[in-house]
Amino acid sequence: MSEEKEALKRLLKRERKARKDSEKILEEKSLELYQANQELKALYSSLENRYQKIVEQANDIIYRGNESGHCIFVNTVSEKILGFKKEEILGKHFTDLVIAEDQEEVINFYLKQRADKKENTYKEFRVHNKAGEIVWLGQNVSLIIENGEILGVSGVARDITKQKQAEIALKRSEEKYKRVIANMQLGLLEVDPDGLVVKAYERFCEMTGYSEKELMGKDPSTILTDPLSKELIDGKHELREKGLSDVYEVKCKRKDGQTIWLMISGAPRYDSSGNYVGSIGIHMDVTEQKKLMHQLESAKAMAEESSKAKEDFLAHMSHEIRTPLNAVIGMTHLLEDTEISEEQEDYLTTIKYSSEQLLHMVSDILDISKIESGELEFHHTPLNLKELLEGQVASYAIKAQKKNLEVRLDWKADFDQIVEADQKYLNQIFANLLSNAEKFTDKGSIVVGVELVSENEKTVSLAFHVKDSGIGMTTEQCSRIFESFQQADYNTSVRYGGTGLGLSIAKHLVELMGGNIQVKSELNKGTTFTLLIPFYKSAEHANQLKDKKLAHDISLCGMSVLVAEDNPVNQKFIKKLLEKFKVSYTLAEDGKQCLEKSRIQKFDILLLDINMPEINGYEATKIIRETKNPNQNSPIIALTASALLNDREKAFSVGMNEHLTKPFSPVQLKQILGKYHQAAETLTLDFDEEYLEDLYQGDQEFEIEMLTVFLKNGPEDFENLKNSVKKQNWEQAYQLSHKMKPTFKMVGLSQLEDKMGKMEWMSENKRDELATFFEKNKKPFEQAFEKVKSRLKTISSML
């Protein structure tokens, strides 16, 4: 019994010890668990803070919604994108912000996601921000699902407004240009990377005779072209894949079997992500052009056969043009025998040598044929050689001003300068040599030197040197420079142009005069032509010029003219004449400048040279007449060296009013300006109904209001302007004309706006002419107020 007790005690003791050990272990594990829990709590708090920070710093809207989709959390970026604070969004359903037009589509999209329990979706739609503006959102929505039950949603929405606007603009641009192409009767075809049709537009179908249905999904090259053309088109697909575009022509066959030629402009096509998706071709039917080309080739062959006949015709026409020029030059010599002032002598010199310059240009072709056939005739008359050379040098000095070239005469011959010679051909010789020197010299000088070689009672021999510091020539080039239709080399011909006749003619003329001509040149250092010519002395002496004035029966005071002329000599001539006529002028040196200046100011008349660089006179006139230009209805006068009938008809066909042939006399110019100046003064007032309709858009009440304001202030302002001009108060005249100018446009009287604008300009620039101009033009303004009163009464009665 005692043994059993002892055993029981030992057992109890072991159990107590075991329990204590277990409790100790449990206590240690509990402590470890507690510490682990604390660490987890700290980690969770840190992660939560980090997550919260990431969410708040995100560039996209991040939100949570309950099972019904109402917002229970949203980050602060929503205020930046939508303008709403978090408190204003919480509790709202996100579809509440969707614009009305998109709501049904958006709601149905997300109802389907719930019904299908699709975990993730992406949708783009429009919402209103707080300011009522439209914002495009691209939204990812995820369903929160547990045990098959939807507990809520989480969403990320990004502002894609700029991308969408760019896509919409691109799409509109594409549609716009597709419409433009359709209106231009160009066929449009889109194919995939394999060359199969994905879209055939109406005009392309009309060109080929196939419907879009017949072409869809097929290779058009197989249907429309022969094997050779198909091989060409197939090669283009490789170019498109490399991003290359080009233009080419192919022969095709329509559905009805008719052969046509198409010019194709092909380019690669890309989707919105920049991926290559095929190519697009713009097709133009050039069948008629091809036929015309073949006809032209046949015509060319026929033209070559009749080349000799055309040369004869050209020679005849050159002669016909040269005849009136000779008459003008002859009259200048008669004027030289009369007394004139220094200023008039300058005008006369310009007229004389400009005429000779024109005569030189139209004479070359005719003269070379006469020289070679031995038909050239010389007409010797008394001639002052020094004056002739002074005139030539002065003429080319003006032309060389733009290059800053010095052109001068170095006269070293001490003898009686009156000789017997053919002035026309001497002028032609030196004009050719000086023209040649000016053309090939960009810097430095051109010097015409004259030296006495020998002299006796009857004759005198002179050496003439035309020396330049230009590009020079090689010895080989010098050897052929006097041959007809030859220049130094091909590059010279391409760069500097010209017929290659000038020096050949000069050589022939010098030799026919009993002289000779030689050339010495060094490449890049310059060229010297030396002429040795004998002359017979003349018994006559030069007469003094007598004073003779232009007729003053036409008054052009106050007239404004735009002059488009690229020749410096002609510019000087016309400018001097206009200054003499007291005409205000603006100078344009080419067609491009002409258009620019014609858009700035209204002119009474436009003088346009036909052959101008950049844009010629015909093209400039057509643009002025067909566009909104202040001078759309202004008289335009063609200035041309051609008197051919077809040239006159062409000038009239593009909208020119007159055709003034160069060289023209001062009287001719004055008469033609006077004709249109007088017409401008008898102005017919008409309302610009098209402009008024565009301005007021049928709002008659608005027009009545503007007419009333015009009549309230206009007559009084005009009366004040009249007094300002009378008292020569130019500042007040400027202010009043500046104020009144736009008001006439507002009531549809743009003609008077132009005249008032002229008064504004004259009050600053031509004050001495303003009183005369005002007096001549005041009647239309007085009539205008009565016409506006009548219009106001008519419109008011209609209402």
Short mmCIF file of C-alpha atoms in Angstrom, two decimals, residues 379-782:
data_model
loop_
_atom_site.label_atom_id
_atom_site.label_comp_id
_atom_site.label_asym_id
_atom_site.label_seq_id
_atom_site.Cartn_x
_atom_site.Cartn_y
_atom_site.Cartn_z
CA HIS A 379 23.24 103.37 -142.91
CA HIS A 380 25.93 105.87 -141.96
CA THR A 381 24.93 109.11 -140.28
CA PRO A 382 26.82 111.73 -138.22
CA LEU A 383 27.46 110.31 -134.77
CA ASN A 384 29.00 111.46 -131.50
CA LEU A 385 30.90 108.36 -130.35
CA LYS A 386 31.55 109.64 -126.82
CA GLU A 387 27.87 110.34 -126.20
CA LEU A 388 26.95 106.92 -127.58
CA LEU A 389 29.37 105.19 -125.21
CA GLU A 390 28.34 107.39 -122.27
CA GLY A 391 24.76 106.34 -122.86
CA GLN A 392 25.67 102.65 -123.03
CA VAL A 393 27.80 102.88 -119.89
CA ALA A 394 25.06 104.78 -118.00
CA SER A 395 22.49 102.19 -119.03
CA TYR A 396 24.54 99.25 -117.74
CA ALA A 397 25.67 101.16 -114.64
CA ILE A 398 22.04 101.25 -113.53
CA LYS A 399 21.67 97.54 -114.19
CA ALA A 400 24.89 96.73 -112.30
CA GLN A 401 23.93 98.72 -109.18
CA LYS A 402 22.54 95.64 -107.43
CA LYS A 403 25.93 93.95 -107.75
CA ASN A 404 27.79 97.11 -106.60
CA LEU A 405 29.74 96.96 -109.85
CA GLU A 406 31.56 100.04 -111.16
CA VAL A 407 30.82 100.64 -114.84
CA ARG A 408 32.73 103.60 -116.34
CA LEU A 409 34.04 105.11 -119.55
CA ASP A 410 37.79 105.83 -119.88
CA TRP A 411 37.95 108.16 -122.93
CA LYS A 412 41.57 108.83 -123.95
CA ALA A 413 41.04 109.65 -127.64
CA ASP A 414 41.80 113.31 -128.39
CA PHE A 415 39.98 114.04 -131.66
CA ASP A 416 36.81 115.51 -133.17
CA GLN A 417 34.23 112.99 -131.94
CA ILE A 418 31.69 113.36 -134.78
CA VAL A 419 32.11 110.45 -137.24
CA GLU A 420 30.08 108.77 -139.95
CA ALA A 421 28.76 105.43 -138.69
CA ASP A 422 25.70 103.22 -138.31
CA GLN A 423 24.56 104.11 -134.80
CA LYS A 424 22.22 101.14 -134.55
CA TYR A 425 24.90 98.56 -135.14
CA LEU A 426 27.49 100.34 -133.02
CA ASN A 427 24.99 100.34 -130.19
CA GLN A 428 24.39 96.66 -130.80
CA ILE A 429 28.11 95.86 -130.67
CA PHE A 430 28.73 97.62 -127.35
CA ALA A 431 25.43 96.51 -125.87
CA ASN A 432 26.40 92.89 -126.56
CA LEU A 433 29.87 93.33 -125.07
CA LEU A 434 28.64 95.22 -121.98
CA SER A 435 25.79 92.76 -121.47
CA ASN A 436 28.29 89.93 -121.65
CA ALA A 437 30.61 91.65 -119.15
CA GLU A 438 27.80 92.48 -116.71
CA LYS A 439 26.44 88.93 -116.88
CA PHE A 440 29.75 87.27 -115.96
CA THR A 441 31.03 89.83 -113.44
CA ASP A 442 29.83 89.74 -109.83
CA LYS A 443 32.31 92.16 -108.27
CA GLY A 444 34.87 94.72 -109.25
CA SER A 445 34.48 96.85 -112.37
CA ILE A 446 33.68 97.07 -116.06
CA VAL A 447 35.68 99.69 -117.98
CA VAL A 448 35.16 100.82 -121.56
CA GLY A 449 38.43 102.36 -122.77
CA VAL A 450 38.92 104.32 -126.00
CA GLU A 451 42.29 105.21 -127.57
CA LEU A 452 43.31 106.92 -130.78
CA VAL A 453 45.30 104.58 -133.06
CA SER A 454 45.68 106.71 -136.20
CA GLU A 455 44.12 109.79 -137.82
CA ASN A 456 44.23 111.70 -141.14
CA GLU A 457 42.06 114.29 -142.83
CA LYS A 458 39.32 111.85 -143.76
CA THR A 459 39.52 108.91 -141.37
CA VAL A 460 40.21 107.99 -137.78
CA SER A 461 40.98 104.56 -136.31
CA LEU A 462 40.06 103.89 -132.72
CA ALA A 463 40.84 101.05 -130.34
CA PHE A 464 37.98 100.15 -127.93
CA HIS A 465 38.64 97.98 -124.86
CA VAL A 466 35.81 96.41 -122.86
CA LYS A 467 37.52 95.09 -119.76
CA ASP A 468 35.85 93.27 -116.84
CA SER A 469 36.97 91.60 -113.60
CA GLY A 470 34.61 88.64 -114.04
CA ILE A 471 34.94 84.86 -114.14
CA GLY A 472 37.25 84.81 -117.15
CA MET A 473 37.85 81.97 -119.61
CA THR A 474 40.43 79.37 -120.57
CA THR A 475 42.34 79.58 -123.85
CA GLU A 476 40.21 76.78 -125.29
CA GLN A 477 36.99 78.62 -124.36
CA CYS A 478 38.26 81.83 -125.92
CA SER A 479 38.84 79.99 -129.21
CA ARG A 480 35.13 79.29 -129.73
CA ILE A 481 33.47 82.23 -127.98
CA PHE A 482 32.65 84.03 -131.28
CA GLU A 483 30.84 81.03 -132.83
CA SER A 484 27.06 81.26 -133.27
CA PHE A 485 25.01 79.65 -130.49
CA GLN A 486 28.17 78.96 -128.51
CA GLN A 487 29.15 79.93 -124.99
CA ALA A 488 32.27 79.24 -122.95
CA ASP A 489 30.97 75.80 -121.89
CA TYR A 490 27.78 73.93 -120.96
CA ASN A 491 27.88 74.94 -117.30
CA THR A 492 28.15 78.59 -118.27
CA SER A 493 25.11 78.22 -120.50
CA VAL A 494 23.06 76.56 -117.75
CA ARG A 495 24.10 79.00 -115.03
CA TYR A 496 23.98 82.30 -116.92
CA GLY A 497 21.59 81.58 -119.77
CA GLY A 498 21.64 83.42 -123.10
CA THR A 499 21.43 82.45 -126.77
CA GLY A 500 25.16 82.55 -127.52
CA LEU A 501 24.51 84.95 -130.45
CA GLY A 502 25.66 88.25 -128.97
CA LEU A 503 29.43 87.92 -129.41
CA SER A 504 29.05 86.24 -132.79
CA ILE A 505 26.95 89.18 -134.01
CA ALA A 506 29.45 91.69 -132.53
CA LYS A 507 32.34 89.99 -134.36
CA HIS A 508 30.50 89.96 -137.69
CA LEU A 509 29.44 93.60 -137.36
CA VAL A 510 32.97 94.77 -136.45
CA GLU A 511 34.43 92.91 -139.41
CA LEU A 512 31.76 94.28 -141.78
CA MET A 513 32.76 97.77 -140.58
CA GLY A 514 36.33 97.01 -141.68
CA GLY A 515 37.63 96.32 -138.18
CA ASN A 516 38.57 93.33 -136.06
CA ILE A 517 37.91 92.05 -132.54
CA GLN A 518 40.10 89.99 -130.23
CA VAL A 519 39.70 88.57 -126.74
CA LYS A 520 42.19 87.97 -123.94
CA SER A 521 41.09 86.28 -120.76
CA GLU A 522 42.40 84.60 -117.63
CA LEU A 523 40.25 82.23 -115.63
CA ASN A 524 38.85 83.85 -112.45
CA LYS A 525 40.65 87.14 -113.22
CA GLY A 526 38.66 88.75 -115.99
CA THR A 527 38.29 89.29 -119.73
CA THR A 528 39.23 92.06 -122.17
CA PHE A 529 37.67 92.46 -125.63
CA THR A 530 39.67 94.76 -127.94
CA LEU A 531 38.04 96.25 -131.05
CA LEU A 532 39.93 98.15 -133.76
CA ILE A 533 37.44 100.08 -135.95
CA PRO A 534 38.08 102.72 -138.66
CA PHE A 535 35.61 105.62 -139.16
CA TYR A 536 35.12 108.38 -141.70
CA LYS A 537 35.08 111.83 -140.13
CA SER A 538 31.86 113.84 -140.39
CA ALA A 539 31.67 117.45 -141.55
CA GLU A 540 28.66 118.06 -139.34
CA HIS A 541 28.60 118.96 -135.64
CA ALA A 542 26.12 118.07 -132.93
CA ASN A 543 23.30 120.58 -132.50
CA GLN A 544 22.16 121.77 -129.15
CA LEU A 545 18.85 120.33 -127.98
CA LYS A 546 15.91 122.66 -127.80
CA ASP A 547 13.46 122.76 -124.95
CA LYS A 548 10.30 120.82 -125.61
CA LYS A 549 7.80 119.91 -122.92
CA LEU A 550 5.20 117.19 -122.62
CA ALA A 551 1.64 118.27 -123.12
CA HIS A 552 -0.10 119.20 -119.87
CA ASP A 553 -3.66 118.79 -121.00
CA ILE A 554 -4.20 115.81 -118.68
CA SER A 555 -4.11 116.19 -114.88
CA LEU A 556 -3.12 113.09 -112.92
CA CYS A 557 -2.77 114.80 -109.54
CA GLY A 558 -3.67 112.52 -106.64
CA MET A 559 -3.58 109.32 -108.69
CA SER A 560 -1.92 106.22 -107.17
CA VAL A 561 -0.17 103.59 -109.32
CA LEU A 562 1.45 100.23 -108.63
CA VAL A 563 4.34 99.61 -111.04
CA ALA A 564 5.61 96.02 -111.43
CA GLU A 565 8.81 96.12 -113.50
CA ASP A 566 12.05 94.16 -113.02
CA ASN A 567 14.28 96.04 -115.48
CA PRO A 568 16.24 98.81 -113.66
CA VAL A 569 16.35 101.09 -116.70
CA ASN A 570 12.62 100.78 -117.30
CA GLN A 571 12.04 101.35 -113.58
CA LYS A 572 13.94 104.62 -113.76
CA PHE A 573 12.10 105.70 -116.91
CA ILE A 574 8.63 105.01 -115.50
CA LYS A 575 9.45 106.49 -112.07
CA LYS A 576 10.69 109.72 -113.64
CA LEU A 577 7.57 110.00 -115.79
CA LEU A 578 5.23 109.38 -112.84
CA GLU A 579 7.07 111.95 -110.74
CA LYS A 580 6.71 114.37 -113.63
CA PHE A 581 3.00 113.62 -113.79
CA LYS A 582 2.71 114.14 -109.97
CA VAL A 583 1.44 110.59 -109.58
CA SER A 584 1.96 108.63 -106.36
CA TYR A 585 3.57 105.28 -107.17
CA THR A 586 4.71 102.08 -105.47
CA LEU A 587 7.39 99.95 -107.14
CA ALA A 588 7.44 96.13 -107.22
CA GLU A 589 10.51 94.48 -108.72
CA ASP A 590 8.87 91.13 -109.56
CA GLY A 591 5.51 89.38 -109.66
CA LYS A 592 5.75 88.13 -106.08
CA GLN A 593 6.30 91.65 -104.72
CA CYS A 594 3.48 92.88 -106.94
CA LEU A 595 1.00 90.50 -105.29
CA GLU A 596 2.25 91.34 -101.79
CA LYS A 597 1.90 95.10 -102.32
CA SER A 598 -1.43 94.81 -104.11
CA ARG A 599 -2.87 93.13 -100.99
CA ILE A 600 -1.83 96.04 -98.77
CA GLN A 601 -3.16 99.10 -100.63
CA LYS A 602 -5.85 99.96 -103.16
CA PHE A 603 -4.39 101.60 -106.29
CA ASP A 604 -6.13 103.57 -109.04
CA ILE A 605 -4.25 101.61 -111.69
CA LEU A 606 -1.67 98.78 -111.93
CA LEU A 607 1.13 98.76 -114.54
CA LEU A 608 2.39 95.18 -114.86
CA ASP A 609 5.32 94.00 -116.92
CA ILE A 610 4.49 90.67 -118.58
CA ASN A 611 7.88 88.97 -118.31
CA MET A 612 8.79 89.16 -114.62
CA PRO A 613 10.67 86.65 -112.44
CA GLU A 614 8.88 84.61 -109.75
CA ILE A 615 5.38 85.28 -111.14
CA ASN A 616 4.75 86.82 -114.56
CA GLY A 617 2.24 89.56 -115.32
CA TYR A 618 -0.43 87.17 -116.65
CA GLU A 619 -0.28 85.00 -113.52
CA ALA A 620 -0.26 88.00 -111.17
CA THR A 621 -3.32 89.48 -112.89
CA LYS A 622 -5.21 86.18 -112.71
CA ILE A 623 -4.52 85.90 -108.96
CA ILE A 624 -5.57 89.52 -108.30
CA ARG A 625 -8.79 89.07 -110.27
CA GLU A 626 -9.74 85.72 -108.71
CA THR A 627 -8.95 86.35 -105.03
CA LYS A 628 -10.10 88.81 -102.37
CA ASN A 629 -7.71 91.62 -103.18
CA PRO A 630 -8.22 95.39 -102.71
CA ASN A 631 -7.33 95.75 -106.41
CA GLN A 632 -9.62 93.01 -107.67
CA ASN A 633 -11.49 95.55 -109.81
CA SER A 634 -8.68 98.04 -110.42
CA PRO A 635 -7.61 98.68 -114.04
CA ILE A 636 -4.51 96.63 -114.96
CA ILE A 637 -2.29 97.65 -117.87
CA ALA A 638 0.06 95.15 -119.52
CA LEU A 639 3.56 96.44 -120.26
CA THR A 640 5.19 94.27 -122.92
CA ALA A 641 7.73 94.38 -125.70
CA SER A 642 5.45 92.20 -127.81
CA ALA A 643 2.89 93.70 -130.16
CA LEU A 644 1.59 90.32 -131.31
CA LEU A 645 -2.16 89.94 -131.51
CA ASN A 646 -2.27 86.69 -129.53
CA ASP A 647 -0.30 88.34 -126.71
CA ARG A 648 -2.86 91.15 -126.56
CA GLU A 649 -5.69 88.60 -126.51
CA LYS A 650 -3.99 86.67 -123.71
CA ALA A 651 -3.65 89.85 -121.66
CA PHE A 652 -7.36 90.58 -122.04
CA SER A 653 -8.35 86.96 -121.31
CA VAL A 654 -6.71 87.02 -117.84
CA GLY A 655 -8.43 90.30 -116.92
CA MET A 656 -6.07 93.06 -118.09
CA ASN A 657 -7.71 96.22 -119.36
CA GLU A 658 -5.07 97.59 -121.72
CA HIS A 659 -1.94 96.49 -123.60
CA LEU A 660 0.86 99.09 -123.73
CA THR A 661 3.71 98.05 -126.01
CA LYS A 662 7.31 98.88 -125.11
CA PRO A 663 8.94 101.15 -125.97
CA PHE A 664 6.14 103.61 -125.30
CA SER A 665 6.23 107.39 -125.27
CA PRO A 666 5.50 109.57 -122.22
CA VAL A 667 2.39 110.86 -123.99
CA GLN A 668 1.10 107.33 -124.48
CA LEU A 669 1.54 106.53 -120.80
CA LYS A 670 -0.02 109.79 -119.70
CA GLN A 671 -3.01 109.29 -121.98
CA ILE A 672 -3.71 105.80 -120.71
CA LEU A 673 -3.37 106.88 -117.06
CA GLY A 674 -5.63 109.85 -117.75
CA LYS A 675 -8.24 107.61 -119.29
CA TYR A 676 -8.60 105.51 -116.15
CA HIS A 677 -8.09 108.42 -113.75
CA GLN A 678 -11.07 110.13 -115.30
CA ALA A 679 -13.09 106.92 -115.08
CA ALA A 680 -12.19 106.58 -111.39
CA GLU A 681 -13.46 110.09 -110.69
CA THR A 682 -16.90 109.26 -112.13
CA LEU A 683 -17.55 106.66 -109.47
CA THR A 684 -20.83 104.71 -109.43
CA LEU A 685 -21.96 103.93 -105.90
CA ASP A 686 -23.37 100.45 -105.36
CA PHE A 687 -23.84 98.52 -102.14
CA ASP A 688 -21.80 95.33 -101.83
CA GLU A 689 -24.81 93.07 -101.15
CA GLU A 690 -22.72 89.90 -100.88
CA TYR A 691 -20.50 91.46 -98.25
CA LEU A 692 -23.49 92.83 -96.29
CA GLU A 693 -25.20 89.44 -96.31
CA ASP A 694 -22.02 87.80 -95.03
CA LEU A 695 -21.56 90.53 -92.39
CA TYR A 696 -25.09 90.73 -90.96
CA GLN A 697 -26.24 87.14 -91.72
CA GLY A 698 -29.77 88.36 -92.49
CA ASP A 699 -30.08 90.18 -89.14
CA GLN A 700 -31.87 93.29 -90.39
CA GLU A 701 -32.22 94.80 -86.93
CA PHE A 702 -28.44 94.72 -86.55
CA GLU A 703 -28.00 96.33 -89.98
CA ILE A 704 -30.52 99.05 -89.10
CA GLU A 705 -28.56 99.77 -85.94
CA MET A 706 -25.27 100.11 -87.89
CA LEU A 707 -26.86 102.31 -90.59
CA THR A 708 -28.32 104.56 -87.90
CA VAL A 709 -24.95 104.97 -86.18
CA PHE A 710 -23.32 105.71 -89.55
CA LEU A 711 -25.84 108.47 -90.33
CA LYS A 712 -25.59 109.89 -86.83
CA ASN A 713 -21.81 110.44 -86.98
CA GLY A 714 -20.82 110.26 -90.66
CA PRO A 715 -22.10 113.58 -92.08
CA GLU A 716 -20.73 115.56 -89.14
CA ASP A 717 -17.32 113.82 -89.36
CA PHE A 718 -17.18 114.45 -93.09
CA GLU A 719 -17.96 118.15 -92.62
CA ASN A 720 -15.17 118.36 -90.03
CA LEU A 721 -12.82 116.60 -92.47
CA LYS A 722 -13.68 119.17 -95.14
CA ASN A 723 -12.80 122.01 -92.75
CA SER A 724 -9.58 120.29 -91.68
CA VAL A 725 -8.42 120.00 -95.28
CA LYS A 726 -9.40 123.59 -95.99
CA LYS A 727 -7.46 124.86 -92.93
CA GLN A 728 -4.56 122.47 -93.67
CA ASN A 729 -4.95 120.86 -90.25
CA TRP A 730 -3.26 117.66 -91.44
CA GLU A 731 -3.22 115.89 -88.07
CA GLN A 732 -6.97 116.32 -87.65
CA ALA A 733 -7.51 115.30 -91.28
CA TYR A 734 -5.56 112.10 -90.63
CA GLN A 735 -7.52 111.31 -87.46
CA LEU A 736 -10.92 111.88 -89.11
CA SER A 737 -10.11 109.96 -92.31
CA HIS A 738 -8.68 107.11 -90.22
CA LYS A 739 -11.86 107.06 -88.12
CA MET A 740 -14.27 107.20 -91.08
CA LYS A 741 -12.50 104.72 -93.38
CA PRO A 742 -13.90 101.45 -91.90
CA THR A 743 -17.42 102.85 -91.46
CA PHE A 744 -18.04 102.90 -95.22
CA LYS A 745 -17.11 99.22 -95.41
CA MET A 746 -19.56 98.44 -92.60
CA VAL A 747 -22.45 99.87 -94.66
CA GLY A 748 -21.36 98.11 -97.84
CA LEU A 749 -19.64 101.01 -99.66
CA SER A 750 -16.15 99.58 -99.98
CA GLN A 751 -15.33 101.89 -102.92
CA LEU A 752 -15.52 104.87 -100.60
CA GLU A 753 -13.51 103.02 -97.96
CA ASP A 754 -10.70 102.88 -100.53
CA LYS A 755 -10.97 106.59 -101.29
CA MET A 756 -11.06 107.52 -97.61
CA GLY A 757 -8.02 105.30 -97.08
CA LYS A 758 -6.27 107.27 -99.80
CA MET A 759 -7.10 110.53 -98.02
CA GLU A 760 -5.71 109.05 -94.82
CA TRP A 761 -2.46 108.18 -96.61
CA MET A 762 -2.24 111.57 -98.35
CA SER A 763 -2.75 113.45 -95.08
CA GLU A 764 0.63 112.05 -94.01
CA ASN A 765 2.50 111.60 -97.29
CA LYS A 766 1.03 113.89 -100.00
CA ARG A 767 -0.47 116.83 -98.11
CA ASP A 768 0.02 119.28 -100.98
CA GLU A 769 -2.27 117.14 -103.17
CA LEU A 770 -4.96 116.32 -100.61
CA ALA A 771 -7.08 119.44 -101.14
CA THR A 772 -7.33 118.81 -104.89
CA PHE A 773 -8.12 115.12 -104.36
CA PHE A 774 -10.77 115.93 -101.72
CA GLU A 775 -12.47 118.44 -103.97
CA LYS A 776 -12.62 115.97 -106.86
CA ASN A 777 -14.08 113.19 -104.70
CA LYS A 778 -16.38 114.90 -102.21
CA LYS A 779 -19.51 114.42 -104.33
CA PRO A 780 -19.61 110.57 -104.02
CA PHE A 781 -19.34 110.91 -100.24
CA GLU A 782 -22.23 113.38 -100.11
#
